[in-house]
Amino acid sequence: MKRIALLTSGGDCPGLNPCIRSVVRTALCEGIETIGVQRGWRGLVENEMEPMDARSVAGIAKLGGTVLRSSRCPEFRQAEVREQAAANLREREIDGLLVIGGNGSLQGASELSLQTSLPLIGIPKTIDNDVGGTDYALGFDTAVNTAVEAIDKIRDTATSHERLFLVEVMGRNRGFLALEVALACGAEGVLVPEVPTDIGALCAQLERCRDAGKVSSIVVVAEGDDAGNAYEIARKIADESGYDPRVSVLGYIQRGGAPSAADRVQGGLFGKAAVDALLAGETSKLVAKRDGETKLVELELAWKETRELPGNLMELARILAS
Ligand code: F6P
């Protein structure tokens, strides 16, 4: 193996740059050149690639975003578009491809892998932490910390004014981010798409907290909740109770910022494991974190397996809110 290509695809997140650095430097240690593909699948189809070396990844481990840029590329679902990507890789004599992506991008990777004989390994990333086959996707830890820091500030004003705040976090249609954030900031309530929302029960819980002497309340709302977005839920709460809730939507700050130490280390581990997998002759595999260890699993698990929201964390969030 002489030359591998690397790309980052889909919504960006902190942790991509440490992983890119790890891939480039691990490959160099093995005498392999890394070609960086710009702008994810789109750049691969449009043949935008540049060689990378040890210096081109210097100092990037502490940077948010991705030095390779990223994009969403729905056209990659079409076989002829993937064929163009495969032809570009062949033309540059690429011996293996590493794809850092979420479940959509990794589905594209699976489909490309079925279409070509090129060895291909996936690396999971997304602040939603919803990639199947792995307990952890890069970016999640940093996003949790970013949201917690923001909500700690919201708590200050909520307490001063004895108010109820609804804080909406990302997660697409899964509640992993909301749940972990709610636990870490001691929220009085958490609404996730996996559990049907009962506004009456939520109001009763907020009342219990108030009766127990709490002066402020925070409810963390996952985007994609069945009861609507945070503004719609606030309106429903106001209609059912004496509350006059305030709403804060955290938005894209959750996708940016310097990666946490945990995401830097995990990015390093995933990057090295992916290069090692190519060297071992593996293909169509996902580098995964399972039971605290870095392992290889079938790539298709990334988008075929649905991860369960940890029931024990839901229970803990409820107990600690009292
Ligand atoms: O998957 C990451 C994520 O930030 C989700 O939490 C969010 O729903 C989505 O991407 C937004 O994607 P885009 O920036 O493409 O609209």
Short mmCIF file of C-alpha atoms and ligand atoms in Angstrom, two decimals:
data_model
loop_
_atom_site.label_atom_id
_atom_site.label_comp_id
_atom_site.label_asym_id
_atom_site.label_seq_id
_atom_site.Cartn_x
_atom_site.Cartn_y
_atom_site.Cartn_z
CA MET A 1 0.00 0.00 0.00
CA LYS A 2 1.55 3.30 -1.13
CA ARG A 3 -1.16 5.94 -1.18
CA ILE A 4 -4.45 6.39 0.67
CA ALA A 5 -7.16 9.04 0.41
CA LEU A 6 -8.99 10.64 3.33
CA LEU A 7 -12.18 12.70 3.43
CA THR A 8 -14.57 14.25 5.94
CA SER A 9 -18.24 14.22 4.94
CA GLY A 10 -21.55 15.53 6.30
CA GLY A 11 -22.10 17.95 9.20
CA ASP A 12 -18.78 18.97 10.72
CA CYS A 13 -17.90 18.57 14.38
CA PRO A 14 -14.94 19.04 16.73
CA GLY A 15 -12.54 16.09 16.63
CA LEU A 16 -12.17 15.85 12.85
CA ASN A 17 -8.81 17.62 12.76
CA PRO A 18 -7.13 15.46 15.43
CA CYS A 19 -8.32 12.42 13.49
CA ILE A 20 -6.99 13.79 10.18
CA ARG A 21 -3.63 14.48 11.85
CA SER A 22 -3.53 10.96 13.24
CA VAL A 23 -4.27 9.38 9.86
CA VAL A 24 -1.62 11.42 8.05
CA ARG A 25 1.10 10.81 10.64
CA THR A 26 0.30 7.13 11.21
CA ALA A 27 0.36 6.54 7.46
CA LEU A 28 3.69 8.39 7.13
CA CYS A 29 5.19 6.16 9.82
CA GLU A 30 4.29 3.22 7.58
CA GLY A 31 5.73 4.91 4.48
CA ILE A 32 2.27 5.66 3.05
CA GLU A 33 1.25 8.95 1.50
CA THR A 34 -2.13 10.49 2.38
CA ILE A 35 -4.12 12.39 -0.23
CA GLY A 36 -6.62 14.79 1.35
CA VAL A 37 -9.94 15.00 -0.50
CA GLN A 38 -11.54 18.44 -0.20
CA ARG A 39 -15.27 18.95 0.62
CA GLY A 40 -16.24 15.33 1.26
CA TRP A 41 -18.00 13.24 -1.38
CA ARG A 42 -18.50 16.33 -3.53
CA GLY A 43 -14.75 16.94 -3.75
CA LEU A 44 -14.13 13.28 -4.52
CA VAL A 45 -16.59 13.37 -7.42
CA GLU A 46 -15.11 16.69 -8.64
CA ASN A 47 -11.55 15.38 -8.26
CA GLU A 48 -10.38 17.94 -5.67
CA MET A 49 -7.46 16.26 -3.90
CA GLU A 50 -4.13 17.40 -2.47
CA PRO A 51 -1.25 15.42 -0.93
CA MET A 52 -0.80 15.94 2.80
CA ASP A 53 2.35 15.65 4.89
CA ALA A 54 3.41 15.88 8.54
CA ARG A 55 3.69 19.68 8.34
CA SER A 56 0.30 20.19 6.67
CA VAL A 57 -1.36 18.76 9.81
CA ALA A 58 0.88 20.56 12.31
CA GLY A 59 -1.03 22.40 15.03
CA ILE A 60 -4.48 21.30 13.86
CA ALA A 61 -5.38 18.98 16.78
CA LYS A 62 -6.75 21.92 18.76
CA LEU A 63 -8.83 23.35 15.91
CA GLY A 64 -12.58 22.91 15.43
CA GLY A 65 -14.09 22.19 12.01
CA THR A 66 -12.15 20.28 9.37
CA VAL A 67 -9.13 21.46 7.40
CA LEU A 68 -10.38 19.21 4.58
CA ARG A 69 -13.75 21.02 4.49
CA SER A 70 -17.03 19.11 4.35
CA SER A 71 -20.32 19.07 2.47
CA ARG A 72 -23.59 17.21 2.19
CA CYS A 73 -23.83 15.46 -1.17
CA PRO A 74 -27.23 13.78 -1.73
CA GLU A 75 -26.19 13.00 -5.36
CA PHE A 76 -23.76 10.41 -3.98
CA ARG A 77 -26.78 8.08 -3.61
CA GLN A 78 -26.67 7.67 -7.42
CA ALA A 79 -24.50 4.79 -8.70
CA GLU A 80 -23.12 6.79 -11.67
CA VAL A 81 -21.96 9.59 -9.34
CA ARG A 82 -20.18 7.03 -7.15
CA GLU A 83 -18.63 5.52 -10.30
CA GLN A 84 -17.10 8.92 -11.13
CA ALA A 85 -15.63 9.05 -7.60
CA ALA A 86 -14.17 5.55 -8.00
CA ALA A 87 -12.67 6.51 -11.38
CA ASN A 88 -10.97 9.56 -9.81
CA LEU A 89 -9.44 7.34 -7.12
CA ARG A 90 -8.21 4.84 -9.70
CA GLU A 91 -6.69 7.60 -11.83
CA ARG A 92 -4.62 8.79 -8.84
CA GLU A 93 -3.58 5.23 -7.97
CA ILE A 94 -5.15 5.35 -4.53
CA ASP A 95 -4.85 2.02 -2.68
CA GLY A 96 -7.38 2.65 0.10
CA LEU A 97 -10.00 5.19 1.21
CA LEU A 98 -10.79 6.43 4.73
CA VAL A 99 -14.13 8.18 5.26
CA ILE A 100 -14.84 10.15 8.43
CA GLY A 101 -18.62 10.53 8.47
CA GLY A 102 -21.99 10.19 10.17
CA ASN A 103 -24.54 7.53 9.31
CA GLY A 104 -25.57 9.10 5.96
CA SER A 105 -21.97 9.47 4.77
CA LEU A 106 -21.12 5.98 5.99
CA GLN A 107 -24.06 4.57 4.04
CA GLY A 108 -22.57 6.24 0.97
CA ALA A 109 -19.23 4.64 1.89
CA SER A 110 -20.87 1.19 2.12
CA GLU A 111 -22.47 1.65 -1.28
CA LEU A 112 -19.17 2.79 -2.82
CA SER A 113 -17.44 -0.18 -1.23
CA LEU A 114 -19.91 -2.60 -2.85
CA GLN A 115 -19.30 -0.97 -6.21
CA THR A 116 -15.46 -1.03 -6.23
CA SER A 117 -12.73 -3.37 -5.06
CA LEU A 118 -10.95 -0.45 -3.34
CA PRO A 119 -10.35 -1.13 0.39
CA LEU A 120 -12.48 1.29 2.42
CA ILE A 121 -12.71 1.97 6.17
CA GLY A 122 -15.17 4.30 7.96
CA ILE A 123 -14.59 6.42 11.05
CA PRO A 124 -17.68 7.60 13.01
CA LYS A 125 -18.27 11.28 13.79
CA THR A 126 -21.31 13.37 14.67
CA ILE A 127 -22.42 15.49 17.59
CA ASP A 128 -25.66 13.42 17.50
CA ASN A 129 -23.75 10.26 18.59
CA ASP A 130 -26.24 8.15 16.65
CA VAL A 131 -23.91 6.12 14.42
CA GLY A 132 -24.75 2.42 14.72
CA GLY A 133 -22.13 -0.18 15.63
CA THR A 134 -20.18 2.16 17.93
CA ASP A 135 -20.76 3.55 21.42
CA TYR A 136 -19.04 6.78 20.46
CA ALA A 137 -18.80 9.13 17.47
CA LEU A 138 -16.20 11.92 17.36
CA GLY A 139 -17.50 15.35 18.32
CA PHE A 140 -20.10 14.28 20.85
CA ASP A 141 -18.06 15.00 23.98
CA THR A 142 -17.13 18.50 22.83
CA ALA A 143 -20.73 19.29 21.84
CA VAL A 144 -22.00 18.12 25.24
CA ASN A 145 -19.46 20.36 26.98
CA THR A 146 -20.32 23.35 24.77
CA ALA A 147 -24.03 22.99 25.52
CA VAL A 148 -23.44 22.49 29.25
CA GLU A 149 -21.30 25.63 29.42
CA ALA A 150 -24.06 27.62 27.69
CA ILE A 151 -26.81 26.22 29.92
CA ASP A 152 -24.80 26.94 33.08
CA LYS A 153 -24.93 30.59 31.99
CA ILE A 154 -28.64 30.40 31.26
CA ARG A 155 -29.12 28.93 34.75
CA ASP A 156 -27.67 32.12 36.27
CA THR A 157 -30.29 34.35 34.71
CA ALA A 158 -33.03 31.74 35.23
CA THR A 159 -32.26 31.73 38.96
CA SER A 160 -32.06 35.54 39.26
CA HIS A 161 -35.48 35.90 37.66
CA GLU A 162 -37.00 32.66 39.06
CA ARG A 163 -37.84 31.58 35.52
CA LEU A 164 -38.42 28.46 33.47
CA PHE A 165 -36.19 28.11 30.39
CA LEU A 166 -36.54 25.67 27.53
CA VAL A 167 -33.18 25.09 25.87
CA GLU A 168 -33.18 23.36 22.49
CA VAL A 169 -30.14 21.31 21.52
CA MET A 170 -29.29 19.53 18.26
CA GLY A 171 -29.40 15.77 17.70
CA ARG A 172 -31.43 15.53 14.48
CA ASN A 173 -34.05 12.92 15.47
CA ARG A 174 -32.19 11.32 18.38
CA GLY A 175 -31.89 12.34 22.05
CA PHE A 176 -28.33 11.32 22.98
CA LEU A 177 -27.04 14.89 23.10
CA ALA A 178 -30.08 16.23 24.98
CA LEU A 179 -29.97 13.46 27.56
CA GLU A 180 -26.29 13.78 28.38
CA VAL A 181 -26.51 17.59 28.50
CA ALA A 182 -29.58 17.45 30.77
CA LEU A 183 -27.79 15.12 33.17
CA ALA A 184 -24.64 17.21 33.26
CA CYS A 185 -26.41 20.50 33.92
CA GLY A 186 -29.00 19.17 36.38
CA ALA A 187 -32.00 19.98 34.20
CA GLU A 188 -35.46 19.69 35.74
CA GLY A 189 -36.73 18.06 32.55
CA VAL A 190 -35.53 16.54 29.30
CA LEU A 191 -37.59 15.90 26.18
CA VAL A 192 -36.24 13.45 23.61
CA PRO A 193 -37.75 12.11 20.37
CA GLU A 194 -37.51 8.51 21.65
CA VAL A 195 -40.04 9.15 24.46
CA PRO A 196 -43.51 10.60 23.66
CA THR A 197 -43.89 14.03 25.26
CA ASP A 198 -46.64 14.51 27.83
CA ILE A 199 -46.96 18.24 28.51
CA GLY A 200 -49.25 17.64 31.52
CA ALA A 201 -46.72 15.31 33.14
CA LEU A 202 -43.89 17.78 32.43
CA CYS A 203 -45.85 20.64 34.06
CA ALA A 204 -46.56 18.41 37.09
CA GLN A 205 -42.85 17.61 37.38
CA LEU A 206 -41.94 21.30 37.21
CA GLU A 207 -44.52 22.01 39.92
CA ARG A 208 -42.99 19.33 42.15
CA CYS A 209 -39.58 20.93 41.69
CA ARG A 210 -40.99 24.35 42.59
CA ASP A 211 -42.75 22.92 45.66
CA ALA A 212 -39.44 21.34 46.69
CA GLY A 213 -37.89 24.82 46.81
CA LYS A 214 -36.25 25.12 43.39
CA VAL A 215 -36.29 28.70 42.20
CA SER A 216 -35.49 28.11 38.53
CA SER A 217 -36.12 25.35 36.02
CA ILE A 218 -34.35 24.23 32.86
CA VAL A 219 -35.93 21.82 30.39
CA VAL A 220 -33.57 20.51 27.70
CA VAL A 221 -35.47 19.86 24.46
CA ALA A 222 -33.97 17.73 21.68
CA GLU A 223 -34.70 19.05 18.20
CA GLY A 224 -37.02 16.58 16.51
CA ASP A 225 -39.21 16.06 19.60
CA ASP A 226 -42.75 14.90 18.76
CA ALA A 227 -44.30 17.84 20.66
CA GLY A 228 -42.62 20.34 18.31
CA ASN A 229 -39.71 22.72 18.65
CA ALA A 230 -38.83 24.52 21.88
CA TYR A 231 -41.03 27.54 21.01
CA GLU A 232 -44.07 25.35 20.35
CA ILE A 233 -43.51 23.41 23.57
CA ALA A 234 -43.10 26.66 25.53
CA ARG A 235 -46.48 27.79 24.19
CA LYS A 236 -48.11 24.51 25.24
CA ILE A 237 -46.59 24.79 28.74
CA ALA A 238 -47.82 28.39 29.06
CA ASP A 239 -51.33 27.27 28.03
CA GLU A 240 -51.39 24.47 30.65
CA SER A 241 -49.75 26.26 33.58
CA GLY A 242 -48.94 29.58 35.17
CA TYR A 243 -45.42 29.56 33.68
CA ASP A 244 -44.13 32.23 31.31
CA PRO A 245 -41.25 30.21 29.82
CA ARG A 246 -38.24 31.68 27.99
CA VAL A 247 -36.64 29.81 25.08
CA SER A 248 -33.02 29.54 24.00
CA VAL A 249 -32.00 27.57 20.89
CA LEU A 250 -28.29 26.76 21.10
CA GLY A 251 -27.90 26.00 17.39
CA TYR A 252 -24.61 25.76 15.54
CA ILE A 253 -22.32 26.72 18.41
CA GLN A 254 -22.70 23.01 19.28
CA ARG A 255 -20.88 22.06 16.08
CA GLY A 256 -17.89 24.38 16.55
CA GLY A 257 -15.06 25.13 18.94
CA ALA A 258 -11.83 23.48 19.97
CA PRO A 259 -12.18 19.70 20.41
CA SER A 260 -12.19 18.50 24.02
CA ALA A 261 -9.20 16.48 25.23
CA ALA A 262 -11.37 13.35 24.96
CA ASP A 263 -12.19 14.07 21.29
CA ARG A 264 -8.52 14.77 20.53
CA VAL A 265 -7.45 11.45 22.06
CA GLN A 266 -10.32 9.52 20.46
CA GLY A 267 -9.58 11.15 17.10
CA GLY A 268 -6.00 9.93 17.44
CA LEU A 269 -7.10 6.39 18.30
CA PHE A 270 -9.67 6.18 15.51
CA GLY A 271 -7.24 7.59 12.92
CA LYS A 272 -4.50 5.12 13.76
CA ALA A 273 -6.92 2.17 13.93
CA ALA A 274 -8.28 3.05 10.48
CA VAL A 275 -4.81 3.10 8.89
CA ASP A 276 -3.93 -0.15 10.69
CA ALA A 277 -7.12 -1.73 9.34
CA LEU A 278 -6.18 -0.87 5.74
CA LEU A 279 -2.68 -2.27 6.31
CA ALA A 280 -4.19 -5.47 7.69
CA GLY A 281 -6.11 -5.90 4.42
CA GLU A 282 -9.53 -5.04 5.89
CA THR A 283 -12.32 -3.41 3.91
CA SER A 284 -15.95 -2.35 4.47
CA LYS A 285 -15.27 -1.96 8.20
CA LEU A 286 -16.08 0.76 10.71
CA VAL A 287 -13.59 1.72 13.37
CA ALA A 288 -15.73 1.66 16.51
CA LYS A 289 -15.49 2.26 20.23
CA ARG A 290 -17.13 -0.62 22.04
CA ASP A 291 -16.94 -1.36 25.77
CA GLY A 292 -14.14 1.19 26.04
CA GLU A 293 -12.00 -0.39 23.33
CA THR A 294 -11.31 0.54 19.72
CA LYS A 295 -12.54 -2.29 17.49
CA LEU A 296 -13.49 -3.03 13.89
CA VAL A 297 -17.13 -3.81 13.08
CA GLU A 298 -19.00 -4.23 9.79
CA LEU A 299 -19.40 -0.87 8.06
CA GLU A 300 -23.09 -1.38 7.31
CA LEU A 301 -23.87 -1.41 11.04
CA ALA A 302 -23.20 2.35 10.97
CA TRP A 303 -26.52 3.01 9.26
CA LYS A 304 -28.41 -0.29 9.72
CA GLU A 305 -28.13 -0.58 13.51
CA THR A 306 -30.24 1.75 15.67
CA ARG A 307 -28.59 2.60 18.96
CA GLU A 308 -30.81 2.49 22.05
CA LEU A 309 -31.01 5.58 24.23
CA PRO A 310 -29.56 4.42 27.59
CA GLY A 311 -32.58 3.80 29.85
CA ASN A 312 -30.43 4.09 32.98
CA LEU A 313 -29.47 7.66 32.03
CA MET A 314 -33.12 8.63 31.51
CA GLU A 315 -33.88 7.22 34.95
CA LEU A 316 -30.90 9.04 36.49
CA ALA A 317 -31.95 12.35 34.92
CA ARG A 318 -35.42 11.92 36.45
CA ILE A 319 -34.07 11.04 39.92
CA LEU A 320 -31.53 13.88 40.00
CA ALA A 321 -34.11 16.46 38.94
CA SER A 322 -36.07 16.00 42.16
O1 F6P B 1 -25.86 15.73 12.27
C1 F6P B 1 -25.35 16.87 12.89
C2 F6P B 1 -26.36 17.97 12.85
O2 F6P B 1 -25.78 19.12 13.44
C3 F6P B 1 -27.70 17.67 13.48
O3 F6P B 1 -27.68 17.74 14.88
C4 F6P B 1 -28.58 18.69 12.81
O4 F6P B 1 -29.93 18.30 12.83
C5 F6P B 1 -28.03 18.70 11.42
O5 F6P B 1 -26.68 18.28 11.50
C6 F6P B 1 -28.07 20.02 10.71
O6 F6P B 1 -27.50 19.83 9.45
P1 F6P B 1 -27.28 20.99 8.40
O7 F6P B 1 -26.26 21.91 8.98
O8 F6P B 1 -26.80 20.32 7.16
O9 F6P B 1 -28.62 21.64 8.22
#
